[in-house]
PDB file of C-alpha atoms in Angstrom:
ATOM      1  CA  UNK A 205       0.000   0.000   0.000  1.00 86.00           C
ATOM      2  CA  UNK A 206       1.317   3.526  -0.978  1.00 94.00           C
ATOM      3  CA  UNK A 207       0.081   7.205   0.132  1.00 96.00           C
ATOM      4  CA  UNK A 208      -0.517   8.698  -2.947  1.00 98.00           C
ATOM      5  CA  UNK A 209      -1.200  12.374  -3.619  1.00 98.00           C
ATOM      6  CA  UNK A 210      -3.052  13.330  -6.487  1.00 98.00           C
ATOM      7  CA  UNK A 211      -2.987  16.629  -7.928  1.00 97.00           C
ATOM      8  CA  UNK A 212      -5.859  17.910  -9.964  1.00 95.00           C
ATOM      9  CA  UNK A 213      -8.008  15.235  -9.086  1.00 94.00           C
ATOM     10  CA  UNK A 214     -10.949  17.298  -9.812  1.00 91.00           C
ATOM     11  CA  UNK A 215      -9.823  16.934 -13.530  1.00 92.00           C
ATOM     12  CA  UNK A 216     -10.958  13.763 -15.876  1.00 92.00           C
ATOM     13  CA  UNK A 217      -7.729  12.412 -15.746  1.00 95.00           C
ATOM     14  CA  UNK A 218      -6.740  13.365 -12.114  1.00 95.00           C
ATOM     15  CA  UNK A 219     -10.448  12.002 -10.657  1.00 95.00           C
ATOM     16  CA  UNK A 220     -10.122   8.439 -12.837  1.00 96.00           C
ATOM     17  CA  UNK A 221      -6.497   7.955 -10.790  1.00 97.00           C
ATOM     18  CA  UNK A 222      -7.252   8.835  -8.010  1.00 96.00           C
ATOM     19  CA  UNK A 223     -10.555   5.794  -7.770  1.00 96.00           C
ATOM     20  CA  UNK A 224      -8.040   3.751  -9.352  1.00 97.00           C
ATOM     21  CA  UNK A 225      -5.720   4.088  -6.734  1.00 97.00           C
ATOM     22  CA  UNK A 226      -8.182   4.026  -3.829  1.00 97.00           C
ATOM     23  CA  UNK A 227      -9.994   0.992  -5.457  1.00 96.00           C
ATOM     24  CA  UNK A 228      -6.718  -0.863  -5.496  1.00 97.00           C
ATOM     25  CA  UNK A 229      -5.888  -0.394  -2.059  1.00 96.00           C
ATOM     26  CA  UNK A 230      -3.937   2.922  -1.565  1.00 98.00           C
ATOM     27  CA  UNK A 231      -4.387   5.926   0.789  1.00 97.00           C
ATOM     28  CA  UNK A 232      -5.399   8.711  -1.498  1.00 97.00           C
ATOM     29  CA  UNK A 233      -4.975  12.403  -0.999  1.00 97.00           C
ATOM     30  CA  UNK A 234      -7.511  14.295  -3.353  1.00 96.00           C
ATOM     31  CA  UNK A 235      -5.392  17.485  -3.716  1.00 95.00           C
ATOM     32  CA  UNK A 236      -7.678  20.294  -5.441  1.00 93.00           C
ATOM     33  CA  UNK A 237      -8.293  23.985  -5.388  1.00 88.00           C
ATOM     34  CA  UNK A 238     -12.177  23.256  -5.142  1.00 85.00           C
ATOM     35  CA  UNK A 239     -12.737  20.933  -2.167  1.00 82.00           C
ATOM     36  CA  UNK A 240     -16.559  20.932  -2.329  1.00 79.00           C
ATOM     37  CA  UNK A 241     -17.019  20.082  -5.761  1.00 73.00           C
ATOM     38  CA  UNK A 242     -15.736  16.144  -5.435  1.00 75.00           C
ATOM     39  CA  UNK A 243     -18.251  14.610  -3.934  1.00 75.00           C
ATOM     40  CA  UNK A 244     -18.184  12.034  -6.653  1.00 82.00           C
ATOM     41  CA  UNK A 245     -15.191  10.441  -5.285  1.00 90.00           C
ATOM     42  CA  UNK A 246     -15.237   7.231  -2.973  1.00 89.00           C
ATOM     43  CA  UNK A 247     -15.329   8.275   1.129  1.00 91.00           C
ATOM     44  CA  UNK A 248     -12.511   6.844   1.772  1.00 92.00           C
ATOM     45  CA  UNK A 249     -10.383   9.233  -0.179  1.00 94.00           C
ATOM     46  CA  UNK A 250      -9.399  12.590   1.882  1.00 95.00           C
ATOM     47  CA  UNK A 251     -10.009  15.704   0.131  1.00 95.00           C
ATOM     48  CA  UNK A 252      -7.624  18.593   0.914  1.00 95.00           C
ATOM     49  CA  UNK A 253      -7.320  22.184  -0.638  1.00 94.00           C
ATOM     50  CA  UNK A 254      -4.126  22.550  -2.711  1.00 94.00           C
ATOM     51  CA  UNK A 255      -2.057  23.134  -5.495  1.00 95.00           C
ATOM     52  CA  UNK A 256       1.098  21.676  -7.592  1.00 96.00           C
ATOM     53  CA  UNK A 257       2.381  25.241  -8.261  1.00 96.00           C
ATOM     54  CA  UNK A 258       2.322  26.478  -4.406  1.00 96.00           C
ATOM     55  CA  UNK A 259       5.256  25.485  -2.221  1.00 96.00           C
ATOM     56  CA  UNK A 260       3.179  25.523   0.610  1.00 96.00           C
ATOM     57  CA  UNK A 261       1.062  22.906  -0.857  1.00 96.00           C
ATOM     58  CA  UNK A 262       3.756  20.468  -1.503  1.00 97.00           C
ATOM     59  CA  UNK A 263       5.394  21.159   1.745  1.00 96.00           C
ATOM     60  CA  UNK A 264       2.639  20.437   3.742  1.00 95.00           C
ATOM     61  CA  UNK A 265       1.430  17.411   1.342  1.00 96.00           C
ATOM     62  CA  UNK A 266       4.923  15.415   0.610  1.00 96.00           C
ATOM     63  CA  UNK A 267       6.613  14.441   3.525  1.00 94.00           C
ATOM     64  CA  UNK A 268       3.711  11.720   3.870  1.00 92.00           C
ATOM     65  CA  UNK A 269       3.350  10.301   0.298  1.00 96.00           C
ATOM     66  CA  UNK A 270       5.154   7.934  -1.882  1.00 96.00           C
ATOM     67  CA  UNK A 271       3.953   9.002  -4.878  1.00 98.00           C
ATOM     68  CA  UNK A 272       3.202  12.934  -6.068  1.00 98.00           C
ATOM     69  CA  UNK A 273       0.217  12.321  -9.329  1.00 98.00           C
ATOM     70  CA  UNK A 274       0.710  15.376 -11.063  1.00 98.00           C
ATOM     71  CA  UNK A 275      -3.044  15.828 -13.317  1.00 97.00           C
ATOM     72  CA  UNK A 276      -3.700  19.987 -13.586  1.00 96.00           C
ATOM     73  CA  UNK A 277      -4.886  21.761 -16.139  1.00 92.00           C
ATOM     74  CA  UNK A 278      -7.384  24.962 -17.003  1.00 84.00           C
ATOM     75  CA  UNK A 279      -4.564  27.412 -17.054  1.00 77.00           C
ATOM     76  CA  UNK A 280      -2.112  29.153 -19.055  1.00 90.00           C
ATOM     77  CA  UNK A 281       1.750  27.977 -20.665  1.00 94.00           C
ATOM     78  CA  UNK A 282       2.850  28.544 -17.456  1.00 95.00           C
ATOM     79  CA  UNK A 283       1.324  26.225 -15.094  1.00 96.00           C
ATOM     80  CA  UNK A 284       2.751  22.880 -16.127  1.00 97.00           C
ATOM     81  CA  UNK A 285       5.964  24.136 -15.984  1.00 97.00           C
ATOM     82  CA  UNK A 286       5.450  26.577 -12.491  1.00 97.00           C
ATOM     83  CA  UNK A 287       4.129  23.199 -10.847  1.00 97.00           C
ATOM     84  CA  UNK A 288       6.941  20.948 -11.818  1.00 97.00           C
ATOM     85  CA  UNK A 289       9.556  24.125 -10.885  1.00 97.00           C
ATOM     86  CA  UNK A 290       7.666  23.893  -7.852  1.00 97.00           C
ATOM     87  CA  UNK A 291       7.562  19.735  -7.205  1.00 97.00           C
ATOM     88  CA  UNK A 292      11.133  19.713  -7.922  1.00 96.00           C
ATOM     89  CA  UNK A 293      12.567  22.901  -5.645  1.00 94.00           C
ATOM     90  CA  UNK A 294      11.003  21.221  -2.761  1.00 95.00           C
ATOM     91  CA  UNK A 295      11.519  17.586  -3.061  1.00 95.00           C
ATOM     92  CA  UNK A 296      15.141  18.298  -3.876  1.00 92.00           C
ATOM     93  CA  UNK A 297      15.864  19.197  -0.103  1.00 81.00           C
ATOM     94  CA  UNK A 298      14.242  16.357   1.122  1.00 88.00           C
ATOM     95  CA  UNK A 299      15.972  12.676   2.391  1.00 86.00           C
ATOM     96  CA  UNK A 300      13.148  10.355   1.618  1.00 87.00           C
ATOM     97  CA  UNK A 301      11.267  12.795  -1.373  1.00 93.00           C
ATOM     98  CA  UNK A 302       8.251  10.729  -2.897  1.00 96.00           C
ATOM     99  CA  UNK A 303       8.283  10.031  -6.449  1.00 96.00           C
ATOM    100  CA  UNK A 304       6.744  12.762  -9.426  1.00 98.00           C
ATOM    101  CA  UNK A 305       4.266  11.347 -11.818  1.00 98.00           C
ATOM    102  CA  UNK A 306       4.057  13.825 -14.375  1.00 98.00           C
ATOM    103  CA  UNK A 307       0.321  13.466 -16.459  1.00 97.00           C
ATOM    104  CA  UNK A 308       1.617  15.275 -19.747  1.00 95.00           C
ATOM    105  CA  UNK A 309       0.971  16.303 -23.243  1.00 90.00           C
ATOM    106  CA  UNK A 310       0.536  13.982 -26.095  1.00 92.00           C
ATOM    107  CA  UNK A 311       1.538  16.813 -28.451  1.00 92.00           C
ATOM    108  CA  UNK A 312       4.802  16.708 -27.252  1.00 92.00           C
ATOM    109  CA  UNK A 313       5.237  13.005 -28.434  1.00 94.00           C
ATOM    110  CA  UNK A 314       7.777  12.833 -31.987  1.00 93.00           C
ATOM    111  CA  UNK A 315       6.656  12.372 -35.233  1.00 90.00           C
ATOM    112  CA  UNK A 316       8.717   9.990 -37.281  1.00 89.00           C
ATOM    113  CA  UNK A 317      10.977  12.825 -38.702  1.00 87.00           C
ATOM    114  CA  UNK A 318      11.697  13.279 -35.100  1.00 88.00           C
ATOM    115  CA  UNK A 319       9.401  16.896 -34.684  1.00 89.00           C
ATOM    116  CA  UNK A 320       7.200  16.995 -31.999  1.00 91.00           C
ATOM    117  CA  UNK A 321       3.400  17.273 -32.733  1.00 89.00           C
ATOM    118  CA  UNK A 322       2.636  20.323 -31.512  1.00 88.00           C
ATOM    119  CA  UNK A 323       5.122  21.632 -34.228  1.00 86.00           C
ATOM    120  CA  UNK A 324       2.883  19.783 -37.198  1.00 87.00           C
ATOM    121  CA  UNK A 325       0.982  22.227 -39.541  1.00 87.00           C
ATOM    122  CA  UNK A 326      -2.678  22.448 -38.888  1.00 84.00           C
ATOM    123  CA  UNK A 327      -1.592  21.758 -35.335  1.00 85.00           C
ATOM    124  CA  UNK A 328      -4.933  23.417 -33.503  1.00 87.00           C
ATOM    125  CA  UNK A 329      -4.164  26.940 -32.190  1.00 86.00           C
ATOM    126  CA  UNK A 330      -6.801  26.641 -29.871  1.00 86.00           C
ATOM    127  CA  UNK A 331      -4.471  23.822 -28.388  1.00 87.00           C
ATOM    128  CA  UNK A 332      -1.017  25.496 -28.608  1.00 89.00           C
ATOM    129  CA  UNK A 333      -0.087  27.291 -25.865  1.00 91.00           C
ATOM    130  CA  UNK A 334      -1.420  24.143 -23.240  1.00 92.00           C
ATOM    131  CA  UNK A 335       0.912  22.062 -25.604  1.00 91.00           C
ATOM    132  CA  UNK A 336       3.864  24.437 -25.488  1.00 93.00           C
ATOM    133  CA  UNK A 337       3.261  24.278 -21.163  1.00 95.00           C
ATOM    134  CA  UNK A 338       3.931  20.780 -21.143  1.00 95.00           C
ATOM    135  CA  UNK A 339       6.483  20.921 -23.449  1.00 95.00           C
ATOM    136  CA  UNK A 340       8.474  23.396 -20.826  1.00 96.00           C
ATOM    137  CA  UNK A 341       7.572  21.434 -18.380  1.00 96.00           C
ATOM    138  CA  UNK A 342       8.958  18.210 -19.325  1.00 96.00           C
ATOM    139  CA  UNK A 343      11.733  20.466 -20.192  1.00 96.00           C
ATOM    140  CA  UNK A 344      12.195  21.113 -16.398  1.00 96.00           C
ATOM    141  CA  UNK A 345      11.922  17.791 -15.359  1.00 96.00           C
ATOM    142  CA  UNK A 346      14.429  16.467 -17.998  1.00 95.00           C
ATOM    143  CA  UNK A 347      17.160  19.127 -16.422  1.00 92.00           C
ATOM    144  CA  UNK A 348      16.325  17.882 -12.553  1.00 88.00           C
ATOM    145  CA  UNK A 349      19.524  17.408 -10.319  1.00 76.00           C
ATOM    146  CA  UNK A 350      20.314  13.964  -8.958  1.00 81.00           C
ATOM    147  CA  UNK A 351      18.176  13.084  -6.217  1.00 84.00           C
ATOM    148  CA  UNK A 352      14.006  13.473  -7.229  1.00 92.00           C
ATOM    149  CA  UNK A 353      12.749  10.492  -9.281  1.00 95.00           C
ATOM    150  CA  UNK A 354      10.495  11.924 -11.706  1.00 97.00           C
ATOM    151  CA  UNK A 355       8.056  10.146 -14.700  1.00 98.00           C
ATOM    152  CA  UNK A 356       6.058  11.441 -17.243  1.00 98.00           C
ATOM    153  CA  UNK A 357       3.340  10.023 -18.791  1.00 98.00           C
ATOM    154  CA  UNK A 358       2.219  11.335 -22.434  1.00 97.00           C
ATOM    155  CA  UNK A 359      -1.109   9.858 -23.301  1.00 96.00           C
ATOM    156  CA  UNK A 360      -1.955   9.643 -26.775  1.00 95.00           C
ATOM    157  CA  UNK A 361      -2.067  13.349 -28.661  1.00 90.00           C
ATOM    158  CA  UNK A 362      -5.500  13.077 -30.411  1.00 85.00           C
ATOM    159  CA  UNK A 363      -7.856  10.076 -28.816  1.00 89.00           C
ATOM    160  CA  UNK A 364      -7.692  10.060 -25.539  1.00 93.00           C
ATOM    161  CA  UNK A 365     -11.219  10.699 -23.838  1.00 93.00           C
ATOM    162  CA  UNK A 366     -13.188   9.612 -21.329  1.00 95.00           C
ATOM    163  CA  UNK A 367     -14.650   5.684 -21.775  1.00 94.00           C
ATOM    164  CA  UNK A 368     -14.195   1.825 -20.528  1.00 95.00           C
ATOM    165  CA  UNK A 369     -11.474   0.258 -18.227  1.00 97.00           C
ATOM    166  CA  UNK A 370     -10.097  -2.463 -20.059  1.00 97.00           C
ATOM    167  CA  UNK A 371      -7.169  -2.994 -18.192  1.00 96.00           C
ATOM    168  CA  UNK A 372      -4.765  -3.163 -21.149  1.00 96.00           C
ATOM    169  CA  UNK A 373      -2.688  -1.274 -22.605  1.00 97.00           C
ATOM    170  CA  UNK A 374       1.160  -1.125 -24.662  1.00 97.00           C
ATOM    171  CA  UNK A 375       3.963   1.434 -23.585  1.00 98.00           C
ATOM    172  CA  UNK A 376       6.757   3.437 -25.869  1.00 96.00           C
ATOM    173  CA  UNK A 377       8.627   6.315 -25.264  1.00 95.00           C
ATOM    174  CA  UNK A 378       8.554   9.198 -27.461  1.00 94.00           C
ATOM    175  CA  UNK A 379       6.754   7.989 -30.201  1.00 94.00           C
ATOM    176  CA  UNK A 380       3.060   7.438 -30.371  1.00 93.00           C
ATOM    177  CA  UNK A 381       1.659   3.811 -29.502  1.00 95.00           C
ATOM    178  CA  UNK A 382      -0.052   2.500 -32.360  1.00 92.00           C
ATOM    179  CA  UNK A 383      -2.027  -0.060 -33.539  1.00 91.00           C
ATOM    180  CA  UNK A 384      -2.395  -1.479 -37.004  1.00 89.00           C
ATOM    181  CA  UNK A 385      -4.800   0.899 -38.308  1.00 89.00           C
ATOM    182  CA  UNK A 386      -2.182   3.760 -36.896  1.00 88.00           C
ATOM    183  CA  UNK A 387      -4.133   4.969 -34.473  1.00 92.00           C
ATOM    184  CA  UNK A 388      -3.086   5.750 -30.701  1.00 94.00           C
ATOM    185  CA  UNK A 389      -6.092   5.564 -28.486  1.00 95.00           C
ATOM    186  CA  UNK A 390      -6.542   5.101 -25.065  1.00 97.00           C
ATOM    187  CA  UNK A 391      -9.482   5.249 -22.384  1.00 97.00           C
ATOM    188  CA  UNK A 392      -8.881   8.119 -19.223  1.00 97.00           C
ATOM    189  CA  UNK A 393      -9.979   4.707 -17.060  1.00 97.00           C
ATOM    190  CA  UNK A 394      -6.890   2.641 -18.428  1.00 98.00           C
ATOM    191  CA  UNK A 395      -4.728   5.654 -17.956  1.00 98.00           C
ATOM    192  CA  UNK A 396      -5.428   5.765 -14.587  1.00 98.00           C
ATOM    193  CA  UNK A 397      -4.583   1.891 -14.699  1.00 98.00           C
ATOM    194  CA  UNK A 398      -1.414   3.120 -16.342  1.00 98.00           C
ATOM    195  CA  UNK A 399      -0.230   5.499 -14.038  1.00 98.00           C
ATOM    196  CA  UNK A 400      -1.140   3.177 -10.704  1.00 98.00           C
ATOM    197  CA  UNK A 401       0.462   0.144 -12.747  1.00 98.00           C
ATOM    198  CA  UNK A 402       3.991   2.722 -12.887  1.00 98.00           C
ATOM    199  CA  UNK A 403       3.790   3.547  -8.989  1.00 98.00           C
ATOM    200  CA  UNK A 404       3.571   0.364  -7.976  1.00 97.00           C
ATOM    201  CA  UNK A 405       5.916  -1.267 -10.023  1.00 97.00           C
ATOM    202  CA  UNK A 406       8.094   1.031 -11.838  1.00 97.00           C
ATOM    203  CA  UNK A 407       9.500   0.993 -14.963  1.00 97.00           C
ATOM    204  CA  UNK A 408      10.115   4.548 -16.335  1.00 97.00           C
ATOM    205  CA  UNK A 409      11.997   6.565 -13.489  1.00 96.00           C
ATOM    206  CA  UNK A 410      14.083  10.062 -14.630  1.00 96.00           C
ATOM    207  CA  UNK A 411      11.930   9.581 -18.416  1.00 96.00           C
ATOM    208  CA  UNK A 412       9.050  10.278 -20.315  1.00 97.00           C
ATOM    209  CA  UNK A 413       6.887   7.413 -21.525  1.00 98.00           C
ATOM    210  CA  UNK A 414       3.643   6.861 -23.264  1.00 98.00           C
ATOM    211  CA  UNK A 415       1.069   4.144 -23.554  1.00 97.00           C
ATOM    212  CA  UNK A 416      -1.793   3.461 -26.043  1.00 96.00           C
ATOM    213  CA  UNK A 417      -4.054   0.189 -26.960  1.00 95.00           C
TER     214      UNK A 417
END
């Protein structure tokens, strides 16, 4: 059993981890900005105010967890990148820091000329500056001193929405998962799988990875 912290899990992605990791057996910490508005969560998961980008938050939230779920979103470039800045300034003093799991961009994810994405014409500008955030953040993370283990997770860039657990999935690393139609698709539920599946047995510390049916 691990104390898990999740971040965002208000969000579609951060709310799906955070039953998955409850349902499996872990102590759960529902960080959010808006306490009162998860009452769709399970009881037994505590709900506290706070906030990847706030020191404060993660100082008063880390010493006690294993595992940090990074899952924001709803704000400008900046956030992604303020809240691993953040994560990383303050686990880097501690002895026994818990691990960062980073819940990034698909965008970010290489083409196989080796561009990202989010550089692609006819990339969406309505989609652009959330894709260039995670793009600086995983920038941060990939510069980290010695001494936070750090993972994140790109899900796929285009087809990744809200449907069925399966349970199931295939991993890679900067490239898209795909199957033999090309497509990389993947349920929120079986992320959530995903990202309990890498805290409890880990296979991608200090990298990015990806996963996809």
């Amino acid at each position: 059993m691990s104390d898990i912290v999740v971040f965002g899990a208000g969000g579609t992605a951060g709310s799906r981890i955070a039953v998955e990791a409850f349902d499996r057996g872990h102590r759960v910490v529902a960080a959010v900005r808006r306490p009162e508005a998860t009452s769709y969560l399970p009881p037994g998961v505590r709900v506290v105010t706070g906030d990847a980008t706030s020191e404060r938050s993660v100082r008063e939230l880390a010493p006690d967890a294993d595992a940090l779920v990074v899952a924001i979103g709803g704000g400008d470039r900046t956030l992604w990148p303020d809240a691993a800045r953040t994560l990383l300034d303050v686990l880097s003093g501690m002895p026994a820091a818990p691990r960062v799991i980073h819940v990034g961009g698909g965008s970010t994810l290489l083409t196989p000329s080796g561009t990202r994405l989010l550089d692609e014409p006819g990339f969406p500008a309505e989609y652009r500056e959330a894709a260039l955030g995670q793009s600086d953040a995983l920038d941060v993370y990939r510069s980290a001193a010695d001494g936070v283990t750090w993972t994140y997770l790109s899900p796929p860039p285009l087809e990744f929405h809200p449907g069925e657990r399966t349970g199931r999935y295939r991993t890679g690393t900067d490239r898209p998962v795909t199957d033999d139609d090309g497509r990389s698709v993947l349920s929120c539920e079986d992320l959530a799988v995903v990202v309990v599946d890498e805290i409890e047995s880990p296979r991608f510390r200090n990298m990015r990875f990806t996963a996809a049916y």
